[in-house]
Every structure is written in structure tokens, then in C-alpha cells.
């Protein structure tokens, strides 16, 4: 870093009474205590974007603004100071903190920053009483809009000729948010942009995505309200709640409840019913997005539709993906997706398309919002203070109205909110605070439950509506009255005024009320789990005695919510919920179902290393506790993750564990343990090419999964096992008929049917069927399955049709798709079939390169891949005249196949061996290989390939070599 002068904020924090502390506890204990103190303080500083420059004895020096300055560095420093102060009691130490802002020199070799601001910050820390934070005047000037302080007597600091002003930090507030209700001014261009998008959606008969980005209170919702008031359309609204991790589809459910229609497609309708809590159908994130799109398309077919989604910055990634899915693929009716968000959305997701960015109003527009009868001086003060933000104007005017025009204009919106709340009557404030426990939207019944002694809840709610602090809104529960805070910051201000102990008790009581009244909520577990978790968190923060009943209830709800998220494929939500649930597990206990599901969610989310480490940690805890069954279960789960990384001997190691575990698990009759073991056994058998055994293992796993109320969705796997094993093709079709009679038809079952039909010679029918599967997967945005169906099934069927050009086109498309999404395992197999297609076209170099990709990407004990690359390279060597190497590789592929029950693959290896032997001038051996291949194809019932082998044999016997 080069030397330069910068304005930074400097924070000092020092332990008090460390000498006495050292006398009262053991030196090792003191060392551990101080280590926890330093680690926690550093974490808080770094969380707020600061840098810990150094430790000086028991003191910490942190700097905000180096190496990169931010316009809120002073606020970051003050927030860090508050968090450090609040964290001290739970650490068990006392400390004092000082913060100051000023110009320093940075980039010197000796120190990160040097200057008077550093010295003043250090002196302020020394002058602060234990447990308090002192701020210098320069810092307060920058943060006064968002902090509460009280002045202290000016400090006489060493080295300073004059006393230095200082302020005791009480608390830091949140940032302001904009309400609506005032007249609409300005925004003509932005309004025109929205109308243009709406006209385009109606003209083109498709979906247009419009996103309005702006700071809190700048007028996003007001702009939307003005726009919508002028339209003749069905309008459905959803909001992304600011809390409740895992409530991924809350805005979707809100919209669906308003539309009250279902898609015509039966599978899509089942997904929607499940999402609304009216069915038990299992689904995935892709299926939900597809089903939701089909629903809104049906609604838009009857009348133009506008979907309004607010507070998108709080939406989870899966929900944002759903919005883009609808916007990109809907083309069966006019739909406008109108989204509103704070700038954090584009910071978190830079590629999100932004249509309108709202800037502050200009002075003339602000002047139009201020009544003329207020007087020139007050009008000018409001204009100067508002900064063009309509919310500032509105809140200041509300205070003027409530105080008969005589009120000091607050310097910040937060001060205005706090002042308004302080002016409420005791009953009104109590009701407002109790409503804040439920959230931005709350219900009259919840307030009644939380205030059993308050008999005037309804009149007090009416009073708060008249004051403009809340408004009536559609309830989320039947037979209830719903209310919404005018904006979230009013809710936050009311909520934060409550002591943490009070919050903990109220959250717990609210959870009980929701359990009694919210049975119809689709995501009741997530909501109840959130409130129970908040109650538990506050108790922990306050050092209150452990509440085992509360922890168990929190764990139960969050586990149920997390497993449901996992089963529908929403892995990010599942991980968050299950991690919070696992925090409730006592340190001496292992919740195997919870913790292994968390491992699985991490693995399927692409975090295989984290999943493996977590599984290993579970096993180590079980080993320490002497529980061999749980240890084995965890090691089996982790073993599958380690196999995916292809360490040497991983499959053998997992096999050995299963041999030890299965007798123990069978003796225990524990369905969960048996499910884990048989599922892993199916994985092992598939890796080794023993697909009949894989099918048997997965059928056993399914039995035990159903017994624990968590059916394993393995129908696609079972179909693949039958296709790749010894089950004759005709029997596979019978099984598919029986399965689809009782199970909802899925793309993976239909693509298995296409494979079976192709082998029977119904090639056009098979091609059309797999094409329809691919179209459905495109429709759903299911890229992973699309890549595999295209690159494996599609290519195989085109090769059966003797159309290698079409096979190469599909294979290249699939490889590009799988590369783009970062998939390797299926990409390896797809590369093997693409290599076969290249060879069929005579593109030997491309075939060889694709075969090399199989080696690079695939697992060393994946029998299918190991056979494929050898078969292709053998034929390439033979074409180039290296017959010895070609025959060696071809025979290796045959030998590998003979260790499996993959009839078609074994026959294919012999077919390629015959080609290699023929090119080497050894027709008798080639004929023998063809006869063996014919026997395998006939055993499988592969009519197409059996016919081709017969033709080759006839040609060979007449010495008409290929």
C-alpha cells in the first residue's frame, strides 16, 4: 500500500481490571478467557469491515477506512463498538471503548495508520467507564442520524491543550424506510417506463420483468401504487419477509392464494397443492418454478396479470431463480412481474436486471409535499432536512400534526420514529410492541394472546390505524384481522424498545398461539421454529438458565422445516434451517436424522468437502461416546461423499464398513440406520457396475425410508438400474407401466421408457419421447437433468438410429451445458458417449480428446466410464495401425465389463473388440467376439443391436470385413 492521507475511524477497546482478574483465576484459564475475548472482538471488527491493526497488552486497536474507504466508515466503527460492548457480558470480562474519526497517514512501513485521531481514540478509551463507549465529536458529526448518545463532561486528555468533547454511546438504530400515503409528485419518466413495459407485455402476450431499485423510503412502493391504480388487470401481491430463514416460497404462496387457480397440467397442479399445504406430492425447486409459471399463465389467459413482489432484497436465491424462470419463459398471456428492492439486491446478485433506479426528489418536488400553512421557516427546514426523501417529509409532517405544529424537526428519520412512538399512550405502545413480535404483518388474535390483561386491544388497534402507524391488511390466518406496519422501521423501533428477556418470553408465547391457530399455514414449521429460535437466542444472550423444553421444540420444528426444504430440492434453505436446528442439539447428543440430512443437503448443494467433514465429525463424536452403530452410520454417509472425490480405495473402504454395519443395523431393527446402509450399498453397486444388486439395495432402502416417513425418491434410479442390469427390456416396460400407474409420471421415468423402446426398434417413437422429455426439462429450467438426458440418453438413441451427426450435436450441446453448471460426474459419462459419436463420424482426434475427458473427469472405479474410454481409444489406435495397443485396450474393456452385470455394455465392449480385431486382420477372433455380443444382446432383449450384430456376422463369414 502506498503512503497517503485518509480520513478514517479508529476504535480502541481495553479490558479493565485485568490485574485483579489475573489474581482471581488460574493463568491458563485467564489465557483462555483473553483468547476468547480477542477472537470475539476481532470477529466483530471484521464483520463490520474494519481491520485490527494490533493488540497492545489487553487492548485492541481497529481501523475503519483502510485500505478502502466507505462513506459509512464512522458508522461501521460505532456499530462495531456497540456489538463489542454487548458481547462483553457473555464473554465474562469488562472493557471500555473509545472511537474517534480524523485524518491519518496510511501505508507507512511501521504502522497501518498514524495521526492525532489515533491518539484521541486511545485517550477516549482510557477515559470511558467500564462497559461504556465514548465517541469523539468528529465521529458523532458523521453518525448522529443513527445513534443515541448522551454528553459527558469534556475530557482533559494527555497532550491536549483544551478539553475534548465526548459522548456516551447508548445505542445504534437501523436505517429509515419509506411509507406511502402522500400525494404523488415527480417520477413522470419512471412512471412512463412502467407503462411502456406493460404495453409491451400486452402486445407480445408474454411476461415482462420490471425491477424498481431504490433506497428505503425513496418511493418504490408509492411509484408502484400510482402505476397500478391506472390499470385494468388482475393484481396479485407477494412480499419477501425480512426474517424466517427457509420461508423461500412465502411470496409465491401469497400470490397463489390470491389467484385461486390451478394449472391444467396434473403434475403442476399437484406441486401447487403441495406448496399450499393441500397435498402430499413431493416436488423440487425446478418443478415449483415450472408449476408456478403454468399457474400464472393460466390466470393471464383470462385477464392480463400483474405480479407485485416487494422487498426482493430479502428473497432467497431459489425464489429469485423462480422469478427469472417466469420472466424468461412465460409467453402465453400478458404478465408483468413488478419487483421492488433496495440496492442490496444488485449488490448480492449483480446480474439482476434493473429497469428503474429511483433518485431523490428535487427541491421543487419536495416543496409540493409540504403544506403552505406551515410557515416559511419550517418549510425550508423540512426541505433542507429531507434530502429529497419522501419518507423524511412524511414522518416530519406527522410529528407536526400530532404536536399542533410546534415540534423540533429531528435530524434523522429514526429520531422521528422514536419521537412518534414516545408520544403514544401506554396502551397504544404496548399493542404496537406486541404486534412487532409477530413481524411486519401481525394479527389481532396474536396481540390478544400476548396481552391477556389488556381488554381494549381492538380500540387501540383502531387508534394506531388512525395515527398512521399501522394499516389493515388481509390476514394470513382464517377468522383473523390482519394489520401491517406502515413501514418496517416502525416495527423495528417498537421491537427494539423491548428488553431481550421480554422478547424471549413473547416469542415463545406467540409460537404457542401459532401452533394452535396456524395449522393451515404451508410453512408453519418455519415460522414457529423462527419464533422459538428467537426466544432461545435471547435467553442465551442474557445468560439465562438452559431451557431444555424450548431447545427441543425449536429443534423439532426447524428439523421438520429443514427436511421438507431438502426433499423439495431447496438445499440453501435446508442448510440454514438444519444448521439452526443442530445448534439446539445438546453437546453430548447426536441427532442422526437431523445431522445426516444436513450432510446430504450440503453435498447436493455442491459443498461436498463440507459435507464430508461434517459426516466425519459426527463419526468422531460417536466414537468418543462409544456408540459404534452411530459412528458407522456417519462414516457410511461420509463414505459416499469421499467416493465422489475418488480417493484411492474409497469404495473398498465403504464396502468394509457396510459389511460390519449391516448385521448390527439389522439386529437393531432401526429403519433409519438400515435406510442409510442400503442406500450407500446401492451407490457402491452402481459404481462397480452391479446394477441388479443396486436395484435390490435401493428397493430395501425405499422400504426403510417409508417406515420413517421419508420415502426415498429413487424411481429414476431404479429404472436406470433395470436398464443397465440384466432385466430384459420387455420386463422393464411392464415395470414402468406398473410404476406409473401408482406414481406420478416423471421425466426420468419417461426417458427410461424411451431407452427401452429404442432397444426394441421403435426408434422414432423413442426419439420423440426423449425429445418431449427434453422440452419439458427446458420448460422447467432443470439444467442438470436436461444435460444428462441430452448427453447420455439422447446420444444413445441417435446412435441406435444410425444418426451420428445428430448424436454429436446433442452431445456437444450437453457438454456445454454441463460445463456451464460445473457438473463433472455426468459430464464424464456424456463425454464417453460423445466420443463414440465422434468415432462414428470418423473424427478420430475429437473422439480421442473426448475419451481423455472421461479419464480426467470420471471416477477411477466407475465401470461404465472406464469401459467407454478404453473402447473408444482402442478403435482410434486400430484405425491408426497400432493394433497391439488397440487389442490390449479393447480386451481390458471386455474384462472390466465381465465383472459387471451390464449386459448391453458388455455386448458393446465385445462389438468394439470385434471391430479392432477385424482391422487387425484377425477375422476368426472377431467372429467369436460378435457371437458373444449377440448372445448378450439377445439375453437383454435389445432387438436393434442383436440385428446389427447378426448382419456383421453374416458379412464377416463372407469375408466382407467392415
XYZ file of N, CA, C and O in Angstrom, residues 275-382:
432
model
N -47.489 -27.066 -2.332
C -46.923 -25.807 -1.859
C -47.895 -25.077 -0.943
O -47.487 -24.423 0.022
N -49.203 -25.228 -1.232
C -50.231 -24.571 -0.423
C -50.630 -25.397 0.790
O -51.531 -25.009 1.536
N -49.968 -26.539 0.985
C -50.284 -27.380 2.123
C -51.562 -28.168 1.954
O -52.155 -28.620 2.937
N -51.987 -28.375 0.687
C -53.239 -29.099 0.432
C -52.986 -30.466 -0.194
O -53.911 -31.096 -0.698
N -51.754 -30.892 -0.218
C -51.427 -32.186 -0.804
C -50.101 -32.667 -0.279
O -49.350 -31.927 0.368
N -49.790 -33.924 -0.593
C -48.570 -34.545 -0.085
C -47.563 -34.821 -1.187
O -46.570 -35.500 -0.965
N -47.807 -34.332 -2.393
C -46.906 -34.629 -3.512
C -45.513 -34.061 -3.240
O -45.363 -32.949 -2.738
N -44.512 -34.845 -3.541
C -43.137 -34.369 -3.419
C -42.777 -33.582 -4.666
O -43.267 -33.859 -5.763
N -41.934 -32.588 -4.486
C -41.592 -31.732 -5.613
C -40.190 -31.195 -5.430
O -39.513 -31.512 -4.458
N -39.738 -30.376 -6.359
C -38.394 -29.812 -6.315
C -38.477 -28.339 -6.660
O -39.533 -27.837 -7.078
N -37.354 -27.644 -6.500
C -37.334 -26.210 -6.813
C -37.683 -25.975 -8.275
O -38.436 -25.044 -8.613
N -37.139 -26.812 -9.176
C -37.425 -26.651 -10.604
C -38.901 -26.898 -10.900
O -39.530 -26.170 -11.684
N -39.462 -27.918 -10.264
C -40.869 -28.232 -10.504
C -41.778 -27.133 -9.959
O -42.800 -26.808 -10.568
N -41.409 -26.549 -8.814
C -42.211 -25.463 -8.262
C -42.201 -24.265 -9.200
O -43.244 -23.652 -9.463
N -41.011 -23.912 -9.714
C -40.925 -22.788 -10.647
C -41.770 -23.046 -11.884
O -42.506 -22.166 -12.357
N -41.649 -24.249 -12.411
C -42.434 -24.614 -13.601
C -43.936 -24.572 -13.299
O -44.721 -24.007 -14.076
N -44.342 -25.151 -12.180
C -45.753 -25.193 -11.838
C -46.303 -23.790 -11.578
O -47.432 -23.469 -11.972
N -45.510 -22.946 -10.916
C -45.960 -21.571 -10.675
C -46.135 -20.825 -11.997
O -47.107 -20.092 -12.186
N -45.197 -21.025 -12.921
C -45.324 -20.366 -14.230
C -46.588 -20.829 -14.939
O -47.319 -20.013 -15.533
N -46.874 -22.129 -14.890
C -48.080 -22.633 -15.532
C -49.329 -22.024 -14.880
O -50.328 -21.749 -15.562
N -49.276 -21.790 -13.579
C -50.422 -21.197 -12.879
C -50.660 -19.761 -13.331
O -51.796 -19.373 -13.655
N -49.606 -18.956 -13.349
C -49.803 -17.554 -13.722
C -50.140 -17.432 -15.202
O -50.866 -16.514 -15.609
N -49.620 -18.355 -16.023
C -50.002 -18.326 -17.441
C -51.484 -18.600 -17.609
O -52.161 -17.975 -18.431
N -52.003 -19.536 -16.816
C -53.440 -19.820 -16.909
C -54.254 -18.609 -16.449
O -55.272 -18.266 -17.061
N -53.800 -17.960 -15.362
C -54.515 -16.774 -14.893
C -54.471 -15.664 -15.933
O -55.466 -14.966 -16.166
N -53.317 -15.491 -16.580
C -53.164 -14.421 -17.566
C -53.942 -14.701 -18.836
O -54.236 -13.781 -19.606
N -54.283 -15.951 -19.086
C -55.057 -16.274 -20.287
C -56.465 -15.697 -20.208
O -57.082 -15.406 -21.235
N -56.979 -15.523 -18.994
C -58.327 -14.973 -18.816
C -58.315 -13.454 -18.727
O -59.236 -12.792 -19.218
N -57.279 -12.905 -18.108
C -57.214 -11.452 -17.909
C -55.767 -11.060 -17.688
O -55.026 -11.799 -17.032
N -55.327 -9.928 -18.245
C -53.924 -9.512 -18.029
C -53.584 -9.527 -16.543
O -54.404 -9.166 -15.688
N -52.353 -9.951 -16.247
C -51.957 -10.218 -14.863
C -50.721 -9.409 -14.495
O -49.764 -9.331 -15.267
N -50.746 -8.831 -13.294
C -49.579 -8.140 -12.752
C -49.217 -8.791 -11.422
O -50.052 -8.897 -10.514
N -47.977 -9.266 -11.342
C -47.443 -9.842 -10.106
C -46.555 -8.789 -9.448
O -45.597 -8.310 -10.064
N -46.859 -8.432 -8.223
C -46.103 -7.413 -7.497
C -45.351 -8.093 -6.354
O -45.969 -8.666 -5.452
N -44.035 -8.037 -6.411
C -43.198 -8.620 -5.363
C -42.395 -7.501 -4.695
O -41.624 -6.813 -5.362
N -42.593 -7.365 -3.392
C -41.942 -6.287 -2.645
C -40.801 -6.837 -1.798
O -40.778 -8.012 -1.435
N -39.837 -5.948 -1.489
C -38.682 -6.275 -0.640
C -37.901 -7.469 -1.185
O -37.549 -8.398 -0.466
N -37.629 -7.413 -2.479
C -36.934 -8.527 -3.132
C -35.524 -8.720 -2.587
O -34.937 -9.788 -2.749
N -34.967 -7.698 -1.952
C -33.612 -7.847 -1.414
C -33.539 -8.899 -0.328
O -32.470 -9.403 -0.010
N -34.689 -9.264 0.241
C -34.712 -10.307 1.267
C -35.042 -11.673 0.686
O -35.064 -12.655 1.422
N -35.336 -11.740 -0.600
C -35.696 -13.015 -1.204
C -34.518 -13.969 -1.249
O -33.379 -13.571 -1.497
N -34.793 -15.239 -1.025
C -33.736 -16.246 -1.097
C -33.426 -16.569 -2.559
O -34.222 -16.315 -3.467
N -32.258 -17.170 -2.774
C -31.790 -17.397 -4.137
C -32.774 -18.254 -4.933
O -32.994 -18.015 -6.119
N -33.343 -19.258 -4.302
C -34.289 -20.125 -5.013
C -35.494 -19.329 -5.489
O -35.994 -19.539 -6.600
N -35.972 -18.392 -4.677
C -37.101 -17.561 -5.076
C -36.714 -16.626 -6.218
O -37.477 -16.450 -7.176
N -35.529 -16.036 -6.146
C -35.081 -15.167 -7.239
C -34.962 -15.952 -8.539
O -35.303 -15.445 -9.619
N -34.483 -17.189 -8.449
C -34.418 -18.047 -9.635
C -35.814 -18.271 -10.208
O -36.009 -18.282 -11.431
N -36.792 -18.452 -9.334
C -38.171 -18.660 -9.789
C -38.682 -17.439 -10.543
O -39.320 -17.577 -11.599
N -38.411 -16.244 -10.033
C -38.860 -15.032 -10.711
C -38.249 -14.956 -12.110
O -38.938 -14.664 -13.104
N -36.958 -15.226 -12.224
C -36.314 -15.186 -13.534
C -36.879 -16.264 -14.451
O -37.029 -16.055 -15.659
N -37.177 -17.435 -13.896
C -37.772 -18.511 -14.692
C -39.087 -18.039 -15.310
O -39.327 -18.220 -16.510
N -39.951 -17.444 -14.505
C -41.236 -16.954 -15.000
C -41.023 -15.863 -16.044
O -41.651 -15.854 -17.106
N -40.114 -14.941 -15.760
C -39.898 -13.813 -16.664
C -39.347 -14.257 -18.005
O -39.721 -13.732 -19.063
N -38.456 -15.225 -18.003
C -37.793 -15.646 -19.236
C -38.650 -16.574 -20.085
O -38.545 -16.567 -21.328
N -39.496 -17.389 -19.454
C -40.156 -18.468 -20.190
C -41.659 -18.291 -20.384
O -42.251 -19.017 -21.175
N -42.296 -17.358 -19.692
C -43.744 -17.192 -19.834
C -44.063 -16.476 -21.134
O -43.573 -15.372 -21.385
N -44.912 -17.095 -21.942
C -45.256 -16.491 -23.238
C -46.677 -16.844 -23.664
O -46.975 -16.913 -24.845
N -47.565 -17.074 -22.673
C -48.921 -17.485 -23.014
C -49.955 -16.522 -22.450
O -51.043 -16.927 -22.066
N -49.599 -15.277 -22.368
C -50.527 -14.283 -21.875
C -49.770 -13.095 -21.318
O -48.609 -13.220 -20.923
N -50.395 -11.924 -21.282
C -49.707 -10.726 -20.786
C -49.506 -10.769 -19.278
O -50.466 -10.850 -18.514
N -48.239 -10.733 -18.868
C -47.888 -10.759 -17.449
C -46.813 -9.710 -17.204
O -45.848 -9.615 -17.970
N -46.963 -8.943 -16.149
C -45.921 -8.025 -15.716
C -45.482 -8.435 -14.321
O -46.299 -8.510 -13.400
N -44.195 -8.738 -14.166
C -43.618 -9.031 -12.853
C -42.952 -7.759 -12.351
O -41.871 -7.388 -12.809
N -43.622 -7.060 -11.446
C -43.152 -5.791 -10.917
C -42.488 -6.036 -9.568
O -43.160 -6.388 -8.591
N -41.183 -5.869 -9.528
C -40.408 -6.167 -8.324
C -39.822 -4.878 -7.761
O -39.380 -4.003 -8.517
N -39.811 -4.801 -6.431
C -39.239 -3.637 -5.759
C -38.197 -4.098 -4.763
O -38.413 -5.084 -4.046
N -37.081 -3.405 -4.727
C -35.990 -3.855 -3.871
C -35.088 -2.693 -3.519
O -35.038 -1.677 -4.214
N -34.364 -2.890 -2.430
C -33.303 -1.954 -2.078
C -32.042 -2.314 -2.876
O -31.941 -3.412 -3.437
N -31.072 -1.429 -2.905
C -29.870 -1.699 -3.711
C -29.110 -2.955 -3.311
O -28.317 -3.467 -4.095
N -29.336 -3.476 -2.098
C -28.636 -4.700 -1.702
C -28.900 -5.844 -2.662
O -28.099 -6.766 -2.782
N -30.036 -5.796 -3.371
C -30.335 -6.885 -4.302
C -29.268 -6.989 -5.377
O -28.758 -8.072 -5.662
N -28.933 -5.865 -5.978
C -27.950 -5.913 -7.064
C -26.538 -6.079 -6.529
O -25.656 -6.535 -7.262
N -26.305 -5.712 -5.271
C -25.001 -5.991 -4.677
C -24.824 -7.498 -4.469
O -23.746 -8.042 -4.687
N -25.901 -8.134 -4.068
C -25.832 -9.587 -3.843
C -25.926 -10.357 -5.148
O -25.341 -11.432 -5.287
N -26.674 -9.815 -6.101
C -26.893 -10.506 -7.373
C -26.695 -9.493 -8.502
O -27.657 -8.944 -9.037
N -25.446 -9.227 -8.865
C -25.147 -8.143 -9.813
C -25.809 -8.302 -11.167
O -26.022 -7.318 -11.875
N -26.122 -9.531 -11.571
C -26.695 -9.749 -12.899
C -28.202 -9.503 -12.940
O -28.812 -9.608 -14.004
N -28.792 -9.181 -11.805
C -30.244 -8.971 -11.802
C -30.591 -7.738 -12.645
O -30.026 -6.663 -12.457
N -31.546 -7.866 -13.584
C -31.874 -6.724 -14.461
C -32.646 -5.645 -13.712
O -33.632 -5.925 -13.046
N -32.179 -4.420 -13.821
C -32.810 -3.283 -13.154
C -33.417 -2.373 -14.206
O -32.743 -1.962 -15.157
N -34.699 -2.076 -14.062
C -35.406 -1.238 -15.027
C -35.416 0.225 -14.602
O -35.198 1.128 -15.411
N -35.680 0.476 -13.316
C -35.804 1.838 -12.806
C -34.967 1.966 -11.537
O -35.069 1.127 -10.639
N -34.168 3.013 -11.475
C -33.449 3.369 -10.244
C -33.973 4.724 -9.775
O -33.876 5.712 -10.508
N -34.514 4.750 -8.584
C -35.124 5.970 -8.075
C -34.096 6.843 -7.368
O -33.408 6.389 -6.461
N -34.023 8.094 -7.787
C -33.160 9.094 -7.157
C -34.001 9.974 -6.247
O -35.241 9.992 -6.340
N -33.372 10.761 -5.356
C -34.148 11.667 -4.509
C -34.941 12.676 -5.339
O -34.568 13.035 -6.467
N -36.042 13.134 -4.781
C -36.832 14.186 -5.416
C -36.040 15.493 -5.421
O -35.222 15.745 -4.532
N -36.301 16.325 -6.410
C -35.630 17.628 -6.402
C -36.379 18.596 -5.484
O -37.448 18.280 -4.960
N -35.804 19.772 -5.271
C -36.364 20.711 -4.287
C -37.792 21.113 -4.616
O -38.645 21.241 -3.716
N -38.079 21.309 -5.908
C -39.425 21.721 -6.290
C -40.437 20.631 -5.959
O -41.542 20.914 -5.466
N -40.070 19.397 -6.203
C -40.980 18.287 -5.911
C -41.196 18.133 -4.413
O -42.321 17.881 -3.962
N -40.151 18.288 -3.619
C -40.306 18.201 -2.167
C -41.191 19.328 -1.665
O -42.051 19.132 -0.787
N -41.012 20.515 -2.206
C -41.816 21.669 -1.787
C -43.307 21.397 -1.990
O -44.153 21.830 -1.184
N -43.645 20.659 -3.065
C -45.050 20.346 -3.323
C -45.657 19.452 -2.244
O -46.883 19.441 -2.063
N -44.818 18.716 -1.524
C -45.316 17.815 -0.482
C -45.566 18.528 0.843
O -46.224 17.974 1.723
N -45.036 19.724 1.015
C -45.100 20.415 2.300
C -46.249 21.423 2.289
O -46.289 22.311 1.434
N -47.216 21.322 3.222
C -48.334 22.279 3.246
C -47.844 23.719 3.373
O -46.902 24.015 4.123
N -48.495 24.605 2.665
C -48.066 26.004 2.652
C -48.324 26.698 3.979
O -47.662 27.688 4.308
N -49.280 26.203 4.802
C -49.643 26.898 6.037
C -48.664 26.635 7.178
O -48.886 27.081 8.302
N -47.584 25.884 6.925
C -46.632 25.606 7.997
C -45.715 26.790 8.285
O -45.068 26.833 9.329
N -45.601 27.693 7.378
C -44.681 28.810 7.585
C -43.387 28.585 6.814
O -42.922 27.452 6.643
N -42.820 29.693 6.386
C -41.655 29.629 5.502
C -40.465 28.958 6.178
O -39.788 28.108 5.595
N -40.195 29.314 7.432
C -39.002 28.783 8.090
C -39.091 27.271 8.270
O -38.131 26.547 7.991
N -40.261 26.803 8.740
C -40.408 25.370 8.933
C -40.384 24.634 7.606
O -39.811 23.548 7.492
N -41.004 25.236 6.583
C -40.984 24.606 5.255
C -39.550 24.468 4.749
O -39.159 23.439 4.203
N -38.757 25.523 4.953
C -37.371 25.463 4.493
C -36.568 24.430 5.288
O -35.690 23.747 4.736
N -36.888 24.334 6.585
C -36.186 23.338 7.401
C -36.505 21.926 6.926
O -35.618 21.068 6.807
N -37.780 21.675 6.655
C -38.173 20.350 6.165
C -37.515 20.071 4.824
O -37.004 18.971 4.585
